[in-house]
Coordinates of C-alpha atoms and ligand atoms in Angstrom, one line a residue:
X242 CA 40.9 -9.2 0.9
X243 CA 44.2 -10.1 0.7
X244 CA 43.1 -12.1 -2.1
X245 CA 41.7 -9.6 -4.4
X246 CA 44.0 -7.1 -4.3
X247 CA 46.7 -10.0 -5.5
X248 CA 44.7 -10.7 -8.3
X249 CA 44.6 -7.0 -9.1
X250 CA 48.0 -6.9 -8.7
X251 CA 48.8 -10.3 -11.4
X252 CA 46.3 -8.5 -13.3
X253 CA 48.1 -5.0 -13.5
X254 CA 51.6 -7.0 -14.0
X255 CA 49.7 -8.8 -17.2
X256 CA 48.8 -5.7 -18.2
X257 CA 52.1 -3.9 -18.3
X258 CA 53.9 -7.2 -19.5
X259 CA 51.9 -8.6 -22.1
X260 CA 50.4 -5.1 -23.3
X261 CA 48.0 -5.6 -26.3
X262 CA 47.7 -9.0 -25.7
X263 CA 43.9 -8.6 -25.0
X264 CA 42.6 -12.0 -25.8
X265 CA 45.0 -13.2 -23.1
X266 CA 44.2 -10.8 -20.9
X267 CA 40.1 -11.3 -21.2
X268 CA 41.1 -15.2 -20.2
X269 CA 43.3 -14.5 -17.6
X270 CA 41.2 -12.0 -15.8
X271 CA 38.5 -14.9 -15.8
X272 CA 40.1 -17.1 -14.2
X273 CA 41.9 -15.5 -11.9
X274 CA 39.1 -13.5 -10.5
X275 CA 36.9 -16.7 -10.2
X276 CA 40.1 -18.5 -8.3
X277 CA 38.9 -16.2 -5.1
X278 CA 36.7 -18.6 -3.3
X279 CA 39.4 -21.0 -3.5
X280 CA 42.9 -18.3 -2.5
X281 CA 40.2 -17.3 0.6
X282 CA 40.0 -21.3 1.7
X283 CA 43.5 -22.2 1.7
X284 CA 46.3 -19.3 1.8
X285 CA 48.6 -21.6 0.2
X286 CA 48.4 -21.0 -3.2
X287 CA 49.7 -16.9 -2.5
X288 CA 52.3 -18.6 -0.6
X289 CA 54.0 -19.8 -3.4
X290 CA 52.9 -17.0 -5.7
X291 CA 51.5 -19.3 -7.8
X292 CA 49.2 -16.8 -9.4
X293 CA 52.4 -15.1 -10.7
X294 CA 54.1 -18.0 -11.9
X295 CA 51.1 -19.5 -14.1
X296 CA 50.6 -16.5 -16.3
X297 CA 54.4 -16.6 -17.3
X298 CA 54.6 -19.3 -19.7
X299 CA 57.2 -21.4 -19.3
X300 CA 58.7 -20.9 -22.7
X301 CA 57.7 -19.4 -26.1
X302 CA 59.0 -20.2 -29.1
X303 CA 59.1 -17.6 -32.1
X304 CA 60.0 -18.1 -35.5
X305 CA 59.7 -17.4 -39.0
X306 CA 59.0 -19.8 -41.4
X307 CA 60.1 -19.0 -45.0
X308 CA 58.1 -21.1 -48.0
X309 CA 58.1 -21.0 -52.1
X310 CA 54.6 -20.5 -53.3
X311 CA 53.2 -22.0 -56.4
X312 CA 54.6 -19.3 -58.7
X313 CA 58.0 -19.5 -57.3
X314 CA 57.7 -16.6 -54.9
X315 CA 59.5 -17.0 -51.7
X316 CA 56.8 -16.1 -48.5
X317 CA 57.4 -15.4 -44.9
X318 CA 54.8 -16.1 -41.8
X319 CA 55.7 -16.1 -38.0
X320 CA 55.1 -19.6 -36.5
X321 CA 54.6 -19.9 -32.3
X322 CA 54.2 -22.7 -30.0
X323 CA 54.4 -21.4 -26.3
X324 CA 54.5 -24.6 -23.7
X325 CA 52.6 -22.8 -21.0
X326 CA 52.4 -25.2 -18.1
X327 CA 53.9 -28.9 -17.5
X328 CA 53.4 -29.2 -13.9
X329 CA 50.9 -32.2 -15.0
X330 CA 52.1 -33.5 -18.2
X331 CA 53.9 -33.0 -21.3
X332 CA 52.8 -29.7 -23.4
X333 CA 50.0 -30.4 -25.2
X334 CA 47.3 -28.5 -27.2
X335 CA 46.9 -27.7 -30.9
X336 CA 48.0 -25.4 -33.7
X337 CA 46.1 -22.8 -35.0
X338 CA 46.8 -21.4 -39.0
X339 CA 44.7 -18.2 -39.4
X340 CA 45.6 -14.8 -40.1
X341 CA 44.8 -12.8 -37.0
X342 CA 47.0 -15.3 -34.6
X343 CA 49.4 -13.9 -32.9
X344 CA 51.6 -14.0 -29.9
X345 CA 48.3 -12.8 -27.5
X346 CA 45.9 -15.5 -29.1
X347 CA 48.3 -18.1 -28.6
X348 CA 48.8 -17.0 -24.8
X349 CA 45.3 -17.5 -24.5
X350 CA 44.8 -20.8 -25.9
X351 CA 47.6 -21.6 -24.0
X352 CA 46.3 -20.6 -20.9
X353 CA 43.1 -21.9 -20.9
X354 CA 44.1 -25.3 -22.7
X355 CA 45.8 -25.2 -19.0
X356 CA 42.9 -25.9 -16.9
X357 CA 41.2 -27.1 -19.9
X358 CA 43.7 -30.5 -19.7
X359 CA 43.7 -30.4 -15.6
X360 CA 39.8 -31.2 -16.1
X361 CA 39.9 -33.6 -18.4
X362 CA 41.6 -36.4 -15.5
X363 CA 44.3 -37.2 -17.4
X364 CA 48.3 -36.3 -17.4
X365 CA 49.2 -33.3 -20.4
X366 CA 50.4 -30.0 -19.8
X367 CA 49.0 -27.4 -21.9
X368 CA 50.4 -25.8 -24.7
X369 CA 49.1 -23.9 -28.3
X370 CA 51.0 -23.1 -31.2
X371 CA 49.9 -21.8 -35.0
X372 CA 51.3 -19.4 -37.5
X373 CA 49.5 -16.0 -39.5
X374 CA 49.7 -18.3 -41.9
X375 CA 46.0 -17.8 -44.1
X376 CA 44.7 -21.3 -45.9
X377 CA 42.9 -19.6 -48.0
X378 CA 42.5 -19.8 -51.5
X379 CA 46.2 -21.9 -51.2
X380 CA 46.9 -24.9 -53.5
X381 CA 47.3 -28.3 -51.6
X382 CA 51.0 -28.5 -52.9
X383 CA 51.2 -24.9 -51.0
X384 CA 49.6 -26.0 -47.5
X385 CA 52.1 -29.0 -47.8
X386 CA 55.4 -27.1 -48.2
X387 CA 54.0 -24.4 -45.2
X388 CA 53.9 -27.6 -43.4
X389 CA 56.8 -28.9 -44.2
X390 CA 58.8 -25.6 -43.5
X391 CA 56.7 -24.8 -39.9
X392 CA 58.2 -28.5 -39.4
X393 CA 61.3 -28.1 -39.5
X394 CA 61.4 -25.4 -37.1
X395 CA 60.0 -26.5 -34.8
X396 CA 61.0 -30.3 -34.6
X397 CA 63.3 -29.2 -32.4
X398 CA 61.2 -28.7 -29.7
X399 CA 58.5 -31.5 -29.7
X400 CA 58.7 -35.4 -28.8
X401 CA 55.9 -37.4 -27.3
X402 CA 57.0 -37.4 -24.0
X403 CA 57.4 -33.6 -24.5
X404 CA 55.0 -31.9 -26.0
X405 CA 52.4 -33.1 -28.6
X406 CA 50.8 -30.3 -31.0
X407 CA 47.3 -31.2 -32.9
X408 CA 44.9 -29.0 -34.4
X409 CA 42.9 -26.3 -34.6
X410 CA 41.4 -24.1 -36.2
X411 CA 42.6 -24.2 -39.8
X412 CA 44.7 -27.0 -39.1
X413 CA 42.9 -30.5 -39.8
X414 CA 43.9 -34.6 -41.1
X415 CA 45.3 -32.7 -43.7
X416 CA 47.6 -30.8 -41.9
X417 CA 48.6 -33.1 -39.8
X418 CA 49.5 -35.5 -42.4
X419 CA 52.0 -33.2 -43.7
X420 CA 53.4 -31.8 -40.1
X421 CA 54.1 -35.3 -39.4
X422 CA 55.5 -36.2 -42.2
X423 CA 58.3 -34.2 -42.4
X424 CA 59.0 -34.6 -38.2
X425 CA 59.3 -38.2 -39.8
X426 CA 61.6 -37.0 -42.4
X427 CA 63.8 -34.6 -39.8
X428 CA 64.7 -37.1 -37.1
X429 CA 64.1 -40.8 -38.6
X430 CA 61.6 -41.7 -35.6
X431 CA 57.8 -42.8 -36.5
X432 CA 56.8 -41.9 -32.8
X433 CA 53.6 -40.6 -31.5
X434 CA 54.5 -37.0 -31.0
X435 CA 51.3 -34.8 -33.1
X436 CA 47.5 -36.8 -32.3
X437 CA 44.8 -36.0 -35.3
X438 CA 46.6 -38.1 -37.0
X439 CA 45.3 -40.4 -40.0
X440 CA 43.3 -43.5 -39.0
X441 CA 46.1 -46.1 -41.1
X442 CA 49.4 -44.6 -39.5
X443 CA 48.4 -44.6 -35.5
X444 CA 45.4 -42.1 -35.6
X445 CA 42.8 -42.9 -33.3
X446 CA 39.2 -43.5 -34.7
X447 CA 36.6 -41.1 -32.7
X448 CA 39.4 -38.3 -32.2
X449 CA 37.7 -36.0 -35.3
X450 CA 34.5 -36.4 -34.3
X451 CA 35.5 -36.0 -30.5
X452 CA 35.4 -32.3 -29.6
X453 CA 31.9 -32.1 -31.2
X454 CA 30.5 -35.3 -29.8
X455 CA 31.7 -34.5 -26.2
X456 CA 30.3 -30.6 -26.0
X457 CA 27.0 -32.4 -27.1
X458 CA 27.6 -35.2 -24.3
X459 CA 28.8 -32.4 -21.8
X460 CA 25.1 -30.2 -22.8
X461 CA 23.6 -33.5 -22.3
X462 CA 25.1 -33.6 -18.9
X463 CA 23.9 -30.5 -17.5
X464 CA 20.0 -30.2 -18.5
X465 CA 20.0 -34.0 -17.0
X466 CA 21.5 -31.8 -13.4
X467 CA 17.8 -29.8 -14.2
X468 CA 15.6 -32.5 -15.4
X469 CA 15.8 -31.5 -18.9
X470 CA 17.3 -32.9 -22.0
X471 CA 18.5 -32.3 -25.5
X472 CA 15.7 -34.5 -27.0
X473 CA 13.4 -32.2 -29.5
X474 CA 15.3 -29.3 -28.6
X475 CA 16.1 -26.5 -31.2
X476 CA 19.7 -26.3 -31.3
X477 CA 21.4 -23.2 -33.0
X478 CA 25.4 -23.9 -33.7
X479 CA 27.6 -21.3 -35.3
X480 CA 31.0 -22.2 -37.1
X481 CA 30.9 -25.1 -39.7
X482 CA 34.3 -26.6 -39.2
X483 CA 35.5 -29.6 -37.5
X484 CA 33.8 -28.6 -33.9
X485 CA 30.4 -27.8 -35.7
X486 CA 30.3 -30.4 -37.7
X487 CA 30.4 -33.3 -35.5
X488 CA 28.0 -31.3 -32.9
X489 CA 25.1 -31.4 -35.8
X490 CA 26.2 -35.3 -36.2
X491 CA 25.4 -36.1 -32.7
X492 CA 22.2 -33.4 -31.9
X493 CA 20.8 -35.8 -34.7
X494 CA 21.9 -38.9 -32.8
X495 CA 20.4 -37.3 -29.6
X496 CA 17.3 -36.4 -31.1
X497 CA 17.9 -32.5 -31.3
X498 CA 17.5 -30.3 -34.1
X499 CA 20.3 -28.5 -35.6
X500 CA 18.6 -25.4 -37.4
X501 CA 22.0 -23.3 -37.9
X502 CA 25.4 -23.3 -39.0
X503 CA 28.1 -20.3 -39.7
X504 CA 31.6 -19.0 -41.6
X505 CA 33.5 -16.6 -41.7
X506 CA 30.7 -15.0 -44.3
X507 CA 27.9 -15.8 -43.3
X508 CA 24.7 -17.9 -41.1
X509 CA 22.8 -20.8 -42.6
X510 CA 19.6 -21.0 -41.1
X511 CA 17.7 -24.4 -42.5
X512 CA 14.4 -24.6 -39.9
X513 CA 14.0 -28.4 -40.6
X514 CA 17.6 -29.1 -40.0
X515 CA 21.0 -28.4 -41.3
X516 CA 21.5 -30.9 -44.2
X517 CA 24.6 -32.9 -42.5
X518 CA 25.9 -34.8 -45.6
X519 CA 25.3 -32.0 -48.0
X520 CA 27.9 -29.4 -45.0
X521 CA 30.5 -32.3 -45.0
X522 CA 31.2 -32.7 -48.8
X523 CA 31.0 -28.4 -49.1
X524 CA 33.1 -27.6 -46.0
X525 CA 35.3 -31.3 -45.6
X526 CA 36.1 -31.9 -49.2
X527 CA 35.0 -28.8 -50.8
X528 CA 36.6 -26.3 -48.5
X529 CA 34.3 -23.9 -49.7
X530 CA 32.1 -20.7 -48.3
X531 CA 29.0 -21.7 -47.0
X532 CA 27.6 -19.7 -49.9
X533 CA 27.5 -23.3 -51.6
X534 CA 24.5 -24.3 -49.5
X535 CA 22.1 -21.6 -50.2
X536 CA 23.1 -22.4 -53.9
X537 CA 22.1 -25.7 -53.8
X538 CA 19.0 -25.7 -51.1
X539 CA 16.2 -23.7 -51.5
X540 CA 14.4 -24.4 -48.3
X541 CA 16.9 -22.3 -45.8
X542 CA 18.1 -19.0 -45.6
X543 CA 21.4 -17.5 -45.8
X544 CA 22.3 -14.5 -44.3
X545 CA 25.9 -12.7 -45.3
X546 CA 27.7 -11.6 -42.7
X547 CA 28.1 -8.0 -44.3
X548 CA 24.2 -7.5 -43.7
X549 CA 25.2 -7.2 -39.9
X550 CA 25.5 -5.1 -37.3
X551 CA 28.9 -5.4 -36.1
X552 CA 28.2 -5.9 -32.6
X553 CA 26.2 -8.7 -33.8
X554 CA 25.7 -12.2 -35.3
X555 CA 23.1 -13.6 -37.1
X556 CA 23.0 -16.8 -35.5
X557 CA 22.6 -15.7 -32.7
X558 CA 18.6 -14.1 -33.8
X559 CA 17.4 -17.3 -34.2
X560 CA 15.1 -18.5 -31.8
X561 CA 16.5 -21.7 -30.0
X562 CA 16.3 -23.8 -26.5
X563 CA 20.2 -24.4 -27.1
X564 CA 22.9 -22.4 -28.1
X565 CA 26.1 -23.9 -29.3
X566 CA 28.8 -21.2 -30.6
X567 CA 31.9 -23.2 -32.1
X568 CA 33.5 -20.8 -34.5
X569 CA 36.0 -19.0 -32.4
X570 CA 36.8 -16.5 -29.8
X571 CA 34.3 -13.1 -28.5
X572 CA 31.9 -14.0 -31.5
X573 CA 28.9 -13.5 -29.0
X574 CA 28.1 -10.5 -27.7
X575 CA 25.7 -8.5 -25.1
X576 CA 23.5 -8.0 -27.7
X577 CA 23.9 -11.7 -29.0
X578 CA 23.0 -13.3 -25.2
X579 CA 19.9 -10.6 -24.9
X580 CA 18.8 -12.0 -27.8
X581 CA 19.1 -15.3 -26.9
X582 CA 17.6 -14.8 -23.5
X583 CA 14.2 -12.7 -24.9
X584 CA 13.8 -15.5 -27.1
X585 CA 13.7 -18.6 -24.5
X586 CA 17.5 -20.5 -24.5
X587 CA 17.9 -22.3 -21.6
X588 CA 22.0 -22.9 -22.2
X589 CA 24.8 -21.9 -23.8
X590 CA 27.2 -24.4 -24.5
X591 CA 30.5 -23.1 -26.0
X592 CA 32.0 -25.8 -28.4
X593 CA 35.0 -23.0 -29.3
X594 CA 37.7 -21.4 -26.8
X595 CA 36.0 -18.5 -25.4
X596 CA 33.9 -17.4 -28.1
X597 CA 31.4 -15.5 -25.4
X598 CA 32.6 -12.5 -24.6
X599 CA 33.6 -10.6 -21.1
X600 CA 29.8 -8.3 -20.9
X601 CA 27.9 -11.3 -22.4
X602 CA 29.2 -13.4 -19.9
X603 CA 28.5 -11.0 -17.5
X604 CA 24.7 -10.6 -18.6
X605 CA 24.2 -14.5 -18.6
X606 CA 25.1 -14.8 -15.3
X607 CA 22.4 -12.3 -14.0
X608 CA 19.6 -14.3 -16.5
X609 CA 18.0 -17.8 -15.9
X610 CA 20.0 -19.1 -19.1
X611 CA 22.8 -22.5 -17.7
X612 CA 25.7 -21.4 -19.1
X613 CA 28.7 -24.3 -20.0
X614 CA 32.4 -23.0 -20.0
X615 CA 34.8 -23.9 -23.4
X616 CA 37.7 -25.4 -21.3
X617 CA 35.1 -27.7 -20.3
X618 CA 32.6 -28.7 -23.1
X619 CA 35.0 -28.6 -25.7
X620 CA 37.7 -30.9 -23.6
X621 CA 36.5 -33.6 -25.3
X622 CA 39.3 -33.1 -28.4
X623 CA 42.2 -32.8 -25.8
X624 CA 41.2 -35.9 -23.8
X625 CA 40.7 -38.4 -27.0
X626 CA 43.8 -36.6 -27.9
X627 CA 45.2 -38.7 -24.9
X628 CA 43.9 -41.6 -25.8
X629 CA 45.5 -41.5 -28.9
X630 CA 48.6 -40.6 -27.1
X631 CA 47.9 -43.7 -25.1
X632 CA 47.1 -45.9 -28.1
X633 CA 50.2 -45.5 -29.7
X634 CA 52.1 -45.8 -26.3
X635 CA 51.3 -49.5 -26.1
X636 CA 51.0 -49.8 -29.9
X637 CA 47.3 -50.8 -29.8
X638 CA 44.4 -49.5 -32.1
X639 CA 40.7 -49.7 -30.0
X640 CA 37.4 -49.3 -31.9
X641 CA 35.1 -46.5 -32.1
X642 CA 33.0 -47.9 -29.8
X643 CA 35.7 -47.9 -27.2
X644 CA 37.0 -44.8 -27.5
X645 CA 33.7 -43.1 -27.8
X646 CA 32.9 -44.7 -24.4
X647 CA 35.6 -43.5 -22.8
X648 CA 34.9 -39.8 -24.3
X649 CA 31.5 -40.2 -22.7
X650 CA 32.9 -41.3 -19.3
X651 CA 35.2 -38.3 -19.6
X652 CA 32.7 -35.9 -20.2
X653 CA 30.8 -36.6 -17.6
X654 CA 33.5 -36.9 -15.3
X655 CA 34.1 -33.0 -16.2
X656 CA 30.8 -31.8 -15.5
X657 CA 30.8 -33.3 -12.6
X658 CA 34.1 -32.2 -11.0
X659 CA 33.0 -28.9 -12.0
X660 CA 29.4 -28.9 -10.9
X661 CA 30.7 -30.6 -7.2
X662 CA 33.2 -28.2 -7.2
X663 CA 30.6 -24.8 -8.0
X664 CA 28.2 -26.5 -5.1
X665 CA 31.4 -27.1 -2.3
X666 CA 32.4 -23.1 -3.3
X667 CA 28.2 -21.8 -2.8
X668 CA 27.6 -21.0 -6.2
X669 CA 26.3 -24.2 -7.3
X670 CA 25.5 -24.4 -11.4
X671 CA 28.1 -21.8 -12.1
X672 CA 30.5 -23.7 -13.9
X673 CA 32.9 -21.0 -15.4
X674 CA 34.0 -20.6 -11.2
X675 CA 33.4 -24.3 -10.8
X676 CA 35.5 -25.7 -13.5
X677 CA 38.4 -22.6 -13.0
X678 CA 38.7 -23.9 -9.0
X679 CA 39.0 -27.2 -10.1
X680 CA 40.8 -27.1 -12.8
X681 CA 43.9 -24.8 -11.4
X682 CA 43.7 -26.5 -7.8
X683 CA 45.4 -29.5 -9.6
X684 CA 47.8 -27.8 -11.5
X685 CA 48.6 -25.3 -8.4
X686 CA 48.8 -28.0 -5.6
X687 CA 51.2 -30.1 -8.8
X688 CA 53.4 -27.1 -9.1
X689 CA 53.9 -26.8 -4.6
X690 CA 54.8 -30.3 -5.1
X691 CA 57.5 -30.0 -7.6
X692 CA 59.3 -26.8 -5.9
X693 CA 60.0 -23.6 -7.4
X694 CA 61.4 -24.4 -10.7
Ligands
LIG253 P1 37.7 -25.6 -38.0 O1 39.1 -24.5 -38.5 O2 37.6 -26.5 -38.4 O3 36.4 -24.3 -38.2 C1 36.4 -22.8 -38.2 C2 35.4 -22.5 -38.2 O4 35.1 -21.2 -37.1 C3 35.2 -22.3 -39.9 O5 33.8 -22.5 -40.1 C4 35.5 -21.4 -39.7 O6 34.8 -20.3 -40.7 C5 34.7 -20.3 -38.4 N1 35.6 -19.4 -38.2 C6 37.3 -19.3 -37.3 N2 37.5 -18.4 -37.4 C7 36.4 -17.1 -37.8 C8 36.3 -16.1 -37.5 N3 37.1 -15.0 -36.6 N4 35.3 -15.1 -37.7 C9 34.2 -15.7 -38.5 N5 34.1 -17.1 -38.3 C10 35.3 -17.8 -38.1 O7 38.4 -25.2 -36.8 P2 37.9 -26.1 -35.1 O8 36.2 -26.4 -35.7 O9 38.6 -26.9 -35.2 O10 37.9 -25.1 -34.3 C11 36.6 -24.2 -33.7 C12 36.3 -24.0 -32.6 O11 36.4 -24.8 -31.5 C13 37.9 -22.8 -32.0 O12 37.8 -21.9 -31.0 C14 38.5 -23.9 -31.7 O13 39.7 -23.3 -30.9 C15 37.7 -24.7 -30.3 N6 38.4 -26.1 -30.7 C16 38.7 -26.9 -31.1 C17 39.1 -28.5 -30.6 C18 39.7 -29.4 -31.9 O14 39.6 -30.4 -32.0 N7 39.5 -29.0 -33.3 C19 39.2 -28.7 -29.8 C20 38.8 -27.7 -28.7 C21 38.3 -26.6 -28.9 P3 35.4 -19.7 -42.3 O15 35.7 -21.7 -42.8 O16 35.2 -18.8 -43.6 O17 37.2 -20.0 -42.1
LIG254 O1 42.1 -26.7 -27.7 C1 41.8 -27.8 -27.9 O2 41.4 -28.1 -26.7 C2 42.2 -28.1 -29.3 N1 42.3 -27.8 -29.6 C3 42.6 -30.4 -29.5 C4 43.9 -30.2 -28.7 C5 44.6 -31.4 -28.4 O3 46.0 -31.6 -28.7 O4 43.8 -32.0 -29.0

């Protein structure tokens, strides 16, 4: 009873102190309300006021980014780095460049990252950053100048033992290259201050593939626990960026059939299976829209988003066995979840961060569908980032197979941790609770041991 009241008080505090930060509130509400069985079991978390302490970032850095476009005009964007929690290791988490980025988005992502990173079993704290810069339609030179301007401020706050950013939406290998170059120029240090680096200059093999591959390994572990597997399963995937592409690649390797992908303009349904080489050329080389896929492939269906109601997404209307939301937050609504259930979907496996709305999640919990929360299922990316840090620290480079094998084991362990925790707290198979409790406990215990700092 006392725990429930305390959770409500802290949520109320967030509502008042972070007003308008809807996604941050959504993420906090999900985590805090799933902790109740742990808080009831052990009073130390309330005694040490951990709930209140954990929802306030250790540091939020907000800065102006001025850069000059190709027409010689000075443009201004806002940059963010929220260093949320360093109880178990240096701050770690990606950078997102997208016009929708604001403090609330960065806080939601940083908050999720705390528990995700703890679940990997590695020594990494939680952080996130980014900018409202829109990379779409920008020339390569403009991207470079923006990245240099962004790093000209950020470099003061990061370091290989302090805070190690990486990619996220709109930040891939190209951007990490420009960011790293500018960090090196400003500090004179060649150090592992970013992950997702190029293979010739300190990057890890398999980091590019890791989030998507890890998401599929997680799904396979979950299905195996219920005597099922991905083999021959029809899978829908949303998004067509880094996570979606390597989810599709690994699904093929596992004998499944990925039949869709999507982007901010529309959805491709390709019953025979997505043409992966074509998708890679369009997205990784041309940086173009999926319209190009539809224009060059006559056996697929292209559904523009404009033809769809606001509360629904075409990709989730496609009948499938397993769904992999891998684009962005709140992209799977109550309507979508109902559609998936009525079409016989058995598992929703989150590749993106918080892609499922709270109402959809409530419905899924009451349904027969299994559900893998993003902070567990997509943790393979950050885990492999830590493997990159480890290789940088020891000045070695492991083979693709070595990194991939470690990733497989890490994903298996994350599944086991979340699943075993759900069993221990009498909610077998509820991996939302299992993952939140297991991640929280590790961080909270560390905060208690380190005192009131
Ligand atoms: P990318 O930028 O490579 O791809 C993002 C994809 O999602 C694109 O297809 C993009 O379409 C689509 N998308 C983005 N925003 C929207 C939107 N508002 N509405 C509709 N579609 C959208 O990013 P990633 O693949 O790296 O990231 C995808 C998700 O996975 C994010 O939630 C990210 O936080 C999460 N994640 C990423 C990790 C990583 O290692 N990269 C690790 C763990 C989680 P378009 O091209 O048209 O913009
Ligand atoms: O959301 C995420 O876990 C990421 N974007 C990857 C973070 C990282 O540091 O590799």
